[in-house]
PDB file of C-alpha atoms in Angstrom:
ATOM      1  CA  MET A   1     -55.272  50.931 199.687  1.00  0.00           C
ATOM      2  CA  ALA A   2     -57.772  48.166 198.844  1.00  0.00           C
ATOM      3  CA  ASN A   3     -60.351  49.710 201.183  1.00  0.00           C
ATOM      4  CA  THR A   4     -59.939  53.088 199.512  1.00  0.00           C
ATOM      5  CA  LEU A   5     -60.351  51.586 196.039  1.00  0.00           C
ATOM      6  CA  PHE A   6     -63.458  49.693 197.154  1.00  0.00           C
ATOM      7  CA  LEU A   7     -64.935  52.916 198.537  1.00  0.00           C
ATOM      8  CA  VAL A   8     -64.147  54.727 195.285  1.00  0.00           C
ATOM      9  CA  LEU A   9     -65.837  51.917 193.330  1.00  0.00           C
ATOM     10  CA  ILE A  10     -69.010  51.926 195.452  1.00  0.00           C
ATOM     11  CA  SER A  11     -69.102  55.713 195.645  1.00  0.00           C
ATOM     12  CA  THR A  12     -68.851  56.215 191.892  1.00  0.00           C
ATOM     13  CA  ALA A  13     -71.261  53.396 190.999  1.00  0.00           C
ATOM     14  CA  LEU A  14     -74.022  54.000 193.523  1.00  0.00           C
ATOM     15  CA  ILE A  15     -73.667  57.023 195.791  1.00  0.00           C
ATOM     16  CA  ASN A  16     -72.459  59.549 193.209  1.00  0.00           C
ATOM     17  CA  ASN A  17     -74.101  57.831 190.248  1.00  0.00           C
ATOM     18  CA  VAL A  18     -73.149  59.791 187.167  1.00  0.00           C
ATOM     19  CA  VAL A  19     -76.686  59.846 185.761  1.00  0.00           C
ATOM     20  CA  LEU A  20     -78.895  59.946 188.833  1.00  0.00           C
ATOM     21  CA  SER A  21     -76.791  62.130 191.146  1.00  0.00           C
ATOM     22  CA  GLN A  22     -74.639  64.229 188.839  1.00  0.00           C
ATOM     23  CA  PHE A  23     -77.095  64.317 185.896  1.00  0.00           C
ATOM     24  CA  LEU A  24     -74.404  63.654 183.292  1.00  0.00           C
ATOM     25  CA  GLY A  25     -75.132  61.408 180.327  1.00  0.00           C
ATOM     26  CA  ILE A  26     -78.875  62.061 180.355  1.00  0.00           C
ATOM     27  CA  CYS A  27     -79.252  61.984 176.548  1.00  0.00           C
ATOM     28  CA  PRO A  28     -78.333  58.307 176.044  1.00  0.00           C
ATOM     29  CA  PHE A  29     -79.925  57.437 179.390  1.00  0.00           C
ATOM     30  CA  LEU A  30     -83.317  58.652 178.190  1.00  0.00           C
ATOM     31  CA  GLY A  31     -82.889  57.833 174.505  1.00  0.00           C
ATOM     32  CA  VAL A  32     -81.570  54.262 174.625  1.00  0.00           C
ATOM     33  CA  SER A  33     -83.498  52.986 177.638  1.00  0.00           C
ATOM     34  CA  LYS A  34     -86.526  51.739 175.705  1.00  0.00           C
ATOM     35  CA  ASN A  35     -85.598  48.070 176.055  1.00  0.00           C
ATOM     36  CA  VAL A  36     -83.220  46.194 178.305  1.00  0.00           C
ATOM     37  CA  LYS A  37     -81.188  44.534 175.549  1.00  0.00           C
ATOM     38  CA  THR A  38     -80.273  47.804 173.860  1.00  0.00           C
ATOM     39  CA  ALA A  39     -79.683  49.514 177.214  1.00  0.00           C
ATOM     40  CA  ALA A  40     -77.306  46.736 178.280  1.00  0.00           C
ATOM     41  CA  GLY A  41     -75.442  47.105 174.965  1.00  0.00           C
ATOM     42  CA  MET A  42     -75.094  50.846 175.508  1.00  0.00           C
ATOM     43  CA  GLY A  43     -74.013  50.194 179.086  1.00  0.00           C
ATOM     44  CA  GLY A  44     -71.323  47.799 177.876  1.00  0.00           C
ATOM     45  CA  ALA A  45     -70.072  50.306 175.318  1.00  0.00           C
ATOM     46  CA  VAL A  46     -69.955  53.038 177.966  1.00  0.00           C
ATOM     47  CA  ILE A  47     -68.101  50.728 180.394  1.00  0.00           C
ATOM     48  CA  PHE A  48     -65.474  50.093 177.729  1.00  0.00           C
ATOM     49  CA  VAL A  49     -65.098  53.737 176.712  1.00  0.00           C
ATOM     50  CA  ILE A  50     -65.104  55.307 180.195  1.00  0.00           C
ATOM     51  CA  THR A  51     -62.761  52.709 181.711  1.00  0.00           C
ATOM     52  CA  LEU A  52     -60.230  52.897 178.897  1.00  0.00           C
ATOM     53  CA  SER A  53     -60.475  56.666 178.546  1.00  0.00           C
ATOM     54  CA  SER A  54     -59.863  57.030 182.300  1.00  0.00           C
ATOM     55  CA  MET A  55     -56.722  54.917 181.999  1.00  0.00           C
ATOM     56  CA  VAL A  56     -55.377  56.602 178.890  1.00  0.00           C
ATOM     57  CA  ALA A  57     -56.274  60.111 180.095  1.00  0.00           C
ATOM     58  CA  SER A  58     -54.509  59.492 183.404  1.00  0.00           C
ATOM     59  CA  LEU A  59     -51.358  58.295 181.655  1.00  0.00           C
ATOM     60  CA  LEU A  60     -51.347  61.113 179.114  1.00  0.00           C
ATOM     61  CA  TYR A  61     -51.982  63.722 181.768  1.00  0.00           C
ATOM     62  CA  THR A  62     -49.287  62.588 184.205  1.00  0.00           C
ATOM     63  CA  LYS A  63     -46.645  61.421 181.728  1.00  0.00           C
ATOM     64  CA  ILE A  64     -46.971  64.053 178.993  1.00  0.00           C
ATOM     65  CA  LEU A  65     -49.171  67.044 179.807  1.00  0.00           C
ATOM     66  CA  VAL A  66     -47.802  67.676 183.307  1.00  0.00           C
ATOM     67  CA  LYS A  67     -44.232  66.789 182.344  1.00  0.00           C
ATOM     68  CA  PHE A  68     -44.176  69.272 179.449  1.00  0.00           C
ATOM     69  CA  ASN A  69     -46.368  71.879 181.177  1.00  0.00           C
ATOM     70  CA  LEU A  70     -49.218  71.405 178.693  1.00  0.00           C
ATOM     71  CA  THR A  71     -52.026  70.846 181.197  1.00  0.00           C
ATOM     72  CA  TYR A  72     -54.132  73.533 179.508  1.00  0.00           C
ATOM     73  CA  LEU A  73     -54.619  71.059 176.613  1.00  0.00           C
ATOM     74  CA  LYS A  74     -56.220  68.369 178.795  1.00  0.00           C
ATOM     75  CA  THR A  75     -59.791  68.875 177.555  1.00  0.00           C
ATOM     76  CA  ILE A  76     -58.801  68.663 173.887  1.00  0.00           C
ATOM     77  CA  VAL A  77     -56.546  65.653 174.473  1.00  0.00           C
ATOM     78  CA  PHE A  78     -59.228  63.843 176.480  1.00  0.00           C
ATOM     79  CA  ILE A  79     -61.857  64.477 173.784  1.00  0.00           C
ATOM     80  CA  MET A  80     -59.506  63.047 171.136  1.00  0.00           C
ATOM     81  CA  VAL A  81     -58.895  59.935 173.258  1.00  0.00           C
ATOM     82  CA  ILE A  82     -62.633  59.475 173.797  1.00  0.00           C
ATOM     83  CA  ALA A  83     -63.397  59.933 170.094  1.00  0.00           C
ATOM     84  CA  PHE A  84     -60.788  57.321 169.180  1.00  0.00           C
ATOM     85  CA  LEU A  85     -62.177  54.797 171.679  1.00  0.00           C
ATOM     86  CA  VAL A  86     -65.754  55.364 170.497  1.00  0.00           C
ATOM     87  CA  GLN A  87     -64.628  54.721 166.935  1.00  0.00           C
ATOM     88  CA  LEU A  88     -63.119  51.407 168.081  1.00  0.00           C
ATOM     89  CA  VAL A  89     -66.389  50.421 169.752  1.00  0.00           C
ATOM     90  CA  GLU A  90     -68.369  51.467 166.689  1.00  0.00           C
ATOM     91  CA  LEU A  91     -66.172  49.443 164.328  1.00  0.00           C
ATOM     92  CA  PHE A  92     -66.318  46.400 166.621  1.00  0.00           C
ATOM     93  CA  LEU A  93     -70.106  46.486 166.948  1.00  0.00           C
ATOM     94  CA  LYS A  94     -70.621  47.117 163.229  1.00  0.00           C
ATOM     95  CA  LYS A  95     -68.514  44.080 162.327  1.00  0.00           C
ATOM     96  CA  PHE A  96     -69.399  41.609 165.113  1.00  0.00           C
ATOM     97  CA  VAL A  97     -72.809  42.693 166.516  1.00  0.00           C
ATOM     98  CA  PRO A  98     -74.719  44.418 163.690  1.00  0.00           C
ATOM     99  CA  PRO A  99     -78.164  44.212 165.372  1.00  0.00           C
ATOM    100  CA  LEU A 100     -76.873  46.064 168.435  1.00  0.00           C
ATOM    101  CA  TYR A 101     -75.055  48.542 166.210  1.00  0.00           C
ATOM    102  CA  LYS A 102     -78.333  49.304 164.414  1.00  0.00           C
ATOM    103  CA  ALA A 103     -80.328  49.428 167.669  1.00  0.00           C
ATOM    104  CA  LEU A 104     -77.960  51.965 169.242  1.00  0.00           C
ATOM    105  CA  GLY A 105     -78.156  54.105 166.127  1.00  0.00           C
ATOM    106  CA  VAL A 106     -77.147  57.714 166.582  1.00  0.00           C
ATOM    107  CA  TYR A 107     -76.550  57.251 170.313  1.00  0.00           C
ATOM    108  CA  LEU A 108     -73.379  55.221 169.760  1.00  0.00           C
ATOM    109  CA  PRO A 109     -71.367  58.045 168.140  1.00  0.00           C
ATOM    110  CA  LEU A 110     -72.889  60.396 170.699  1.00  0.00           C
ATOM    111  CA  ILE A 111     -70.811  58.656 173.390  1.00  0.00           C
ATOM    112  CA  THR A 112     -68.027  60.898 172.082  1.00  0.00           C
ATOM    113  CA  THR A 113     -69.935  63.967 173.214  1.00  0.00           C
ATOM    114  CA  ASN A 114     -71.423  62.304 176.299  1.00  0.00           C
ATOM    115  CA  CYS A 115     -70.492  64.658 179.095  1.00  0.00           C
ATOM    116  CA  ALA A 116     -70.261  61.710 181.518  1.00  0.00           C
ATOM    117  CA  VAL A 117     -67.250  60.290 179.670  1.00  0.00           C
ATOM    118  CA  LEU A 118     -65.358  63.575 179.591  1.00  0.00           C
ATOM    119  CA  GLY A 119     -66.551  64.420 183.102  1.00  0.00           C
ATOM    120  CA  VAL A 120     -64.942  61.290 184.536  1.00  0.00           C
ATOM    121  CA  ALA A 121     -61.578  62.007 182.914  1.00  0.00           C
ATOM    122  CA  LEU A 122     -61.618  65.626 184.085  1.00  0.00           C
ATOM    123  CA  THR A 123     -62.793  64.707 187.598  1.00  0.00           C
ATOM    124  CA  ASN A 124     -60.011  62.135 187.960  1.00  0.00           C
ATOM    125  CA  VAL A 125     -57.437  64.790 187.056  1.00  0.00           C
ATOM    126  CA  GLN A 126     -59.101  67.417 189.236  1.00  0.00           C
ATOM    127  CA  LYS A 127     -59.107  65.089 192.259  1.00  0.00           C
ATOM    128  CA  ASP A 128     -55.469  64.183 191.522  1.00  0.00           C
ATOM    129  CA  PHE A 129     -56.191  60.451 191.325  1.00  0.00           C
ATOM    130  CA  ASN A 130     -53.288  58.159 190.530  1.00  0.00           C
ATOM    131  CA  PHE A 131     -53.486  55.645 187.680  1.00  0.00           C
ATOM    132  CA  VAL A 132     -55.132  52.825 189.648  1.00  0.00           C
ATOM    133  CA  THR A 133     -57.646  55.104 191.366  1.00  0.00           C
ATOM    134  CA  SER A 134     -58.511  56.677 187.989  1.00  0.00           C
ATOM    135  CA  LEU A 135     -59.082  53.213 186.556  1.00  0.00           C
ATOM    136  CA  VAL A 136     -61.347  52.192 189.464  1.00  0.00           C
ATOM    137  CA  ALA A 137     -63.239  55.509 189.390  1.00  0.00           C
ATOM    138  CA  GLY A 138     -63.784  55.185 185.641  1.00  0.00           C
ATOM    139  CA  PHE A 139     -64.946  51.593 185.932  1.00  0.00           C
ATOM    140  CA  GLY A 140     -67.233  52.384 188.882  1.00  0.00           C
ATOM    141  CA  THR A 141     -68.776  55.365 187.130  1.00  0.00           C
ATOM    142  CA  SER A 142     -69.442  53.390 183.971  1.00  0.00           C
ATOM    143  CA  VAL A 143     -70.921  50.477 185.933  1.00  0.00           C
ATOM    144  CA  GLY A 144     -73.173  52.996 187.687  1.00  0.00           C
ATOM    145  CA  PHE A 145     -74.283  54.308 184.292  1.00  0.00           C
ATOM    146  CA  CYS A 146     -74.970  50.755 183.114  1.00  0.00           C
ATOM    147  CA  ILE A 147     -76.961  49.933 186.260  1.00  0.00           C
ATOM    148  CA  ALA A 148     -79.057  53.082 185.896  1.00  0.00           C
ATOM    149  CA  ILE A 149     -79.814  52.644 182.178  1.00  0.00           C
ATOM    150  CA  VAL A 150     -80.703  48.942 182.535  1.00  0.00           C
ATOM    151  CA  ILE A 151     -82.999  49.637 185.506  1.00  0.00           C
ATOM    152  CA  MET A 152     -84.657  52.459 183.563  1.00  0.00           C
ATOM    153  CA  ALA A 153     -85.121  50.191 180.532  1.00  0.00           C
ATOM    154  CA  GLY A 154     -86.631  47.469 182.698  1.00  0.00           C
ATOM    155  CA  ILE A 155     -89.083  49.895 184.246  1.00  0.00           C
ATOM    156  CA  ARG A 156     -89.998  51.327 180.838  1.00  0.00           C
ATOM    157  CA  GLU A 157     -90.619  47.853 179.434  1.00  0.00           C
ATOM    158  CA  LYS A 158     -92.872  46.937 182.356  1.00  0.00           C
ATOM    159  CA  THR A 159     -94.848  50.180 182.327  1.00  0.00           C
ATOM    160  CA  GLU A 160     -95.129  50.592 178.547  1.00  0.00           C
ATOM    161  CA  LYS A 161     -98.594  49.073 178.391  1.00  0.00           C
ATOM    162  CA  ASN A 162     -99.844  50.680 181.618  1.00  0.00           C
ATOM    163  CA  ASP A 163    -102.789  53.015 181.517  1.00  0.00           C
ATOM    164  CA  PHE A 164    -101.303  56.424 182.327  1.00  0.00           C
ATOM    165  CA  PRO A 165    -103.326  59.619 182.235  1.00  0.00           C
ATOM    166  CA  SER A 166    -102.730  61.261 178.866  1.00  0.00           C
ATOM    167  CA  ALA A 167    -100.738  64.083 180.486  1.00  0.00           C
ATOM    168  CA  PHE A 168     -98.196  61.555 181.790  1.00  0.00           C
ATOM    169  CA  LYS A 169     -97.767  59.384 178.685  1.00  0.00           C
ATOM    170  CA  GLY A 170     -94.388  59.303 176.991  1.00  0.00           C
ATOM    171  CA  THR A 171     -91.705  61.726 178.123  1.00  0.00           C
ATOM    172  CA  PRO A 172     -93.392  62.875 181.363  1.00  0.00           C
ATOM    173  CA  ALA A 173     -93.623  59.268 182.590  1.00  0.00           C
ATOM    174  CA  VAL A 174     -89.960  58.684 181.723  1.00  0.00           C
ATOM    175  CA  LEU A 175     -88.834  61.859 183.495  1.00  0.00           C
ATOM    176  CA  LEU A 176     -90.939  61.034 186.540  1.00  0.00           C
ATOM    177  CA  THR A 177     -89.397  57.555 186.616  1.00  0.00           C
ATOM    178  CA  ALA A 178     -85.895  59.061 186.385  1.00  0.00           C
ATOM    179  CA  CYS A 179     -86.766  61.408 189.244  1.00  0.00           C
ATOM    180  CA  LEU A 180     -87.945  58.536 191.440  1.00  0.00           C
ATOM    181  CA  MET A 181     -84.836  56.521 190.579  1.00  0.00           C
ATOM    182  CA  SER A 182     -82.688  59.506 191.511  1.00  0.00           C
ATOM    183  CA  ILE A 183     -84.404  59.728 194.885  1.00  0.00           C
ATOM    184  CA  ALA A 184     -83.855  56.001 195.437  1.00  0.00           C
ATOM    185  CA  PHE A 185     -80.138  56.267 194.598  1.00  0.00           C
ATOM    186  CA  TYR A 186     -79.880  59.298 196.872  1.00  0.00           C
ATOM    187  CA  GLY A 187     -80.661  56.910 199.714  1.00  0.00           C
ATOM    188  CA  PHE A 188     -77.298  55.157 199.190  1.00  0.00           C
ATOM    189  CA  GLY A 189     -75.512  58.310 200.330  1.00  0.00           C
ATOM    190  CA  VAL A 190     -77.614  59.041 203.400  1.00  0.00           C
ATOM    191  CA  LEU A 191     -76.037  57.721 206.565  1.00  0.00           C
ATOM    192  CA  PRO A 192     -78.292  56.757 209.468  1.00  0.00           C
ATOM    193  CA  LYS A 193     -77.775  58.767 212.660  1.00  0.00           C
TER     194      LYS A 193
END
């Protein structure tokens, strides 16, 4: 069991990275990755929301939706859980970490509509993960998101002052960087022969 959970953790964080392999959560990945501090804050918020939403969604799905034959409501229920958790994060940051709250701006409430968060909850149900596996998959996915956004922010900080050709300045440079990162993360899933 421990080996399986470790494989799920590594697979979701690195091999099937939610941003760089599945291309979910691109909006905050590109929008908040301008500096490492803000990216790490967003990564922490996403770790909290995805991990808790995976736990709560798993419990609600198995204990209520399946039991009462209401599985067709899973998407709506999961979105409500995610929205509630994002509100908790928003209230916490607003009260205890106002600079981070201001730095995240519009991207913080957008976690609610971040397809990565909902995608994890739906994937856990689709793959019929139990509670513990759902928790590990949610945590691994969110850690993978955090790793990707912090790496992207670090690269953007280092290359901000570089002399790019005018055609590559701004968004093209960011997209090219994301592409190269995606290729690098693809290497985690390639087994040597």
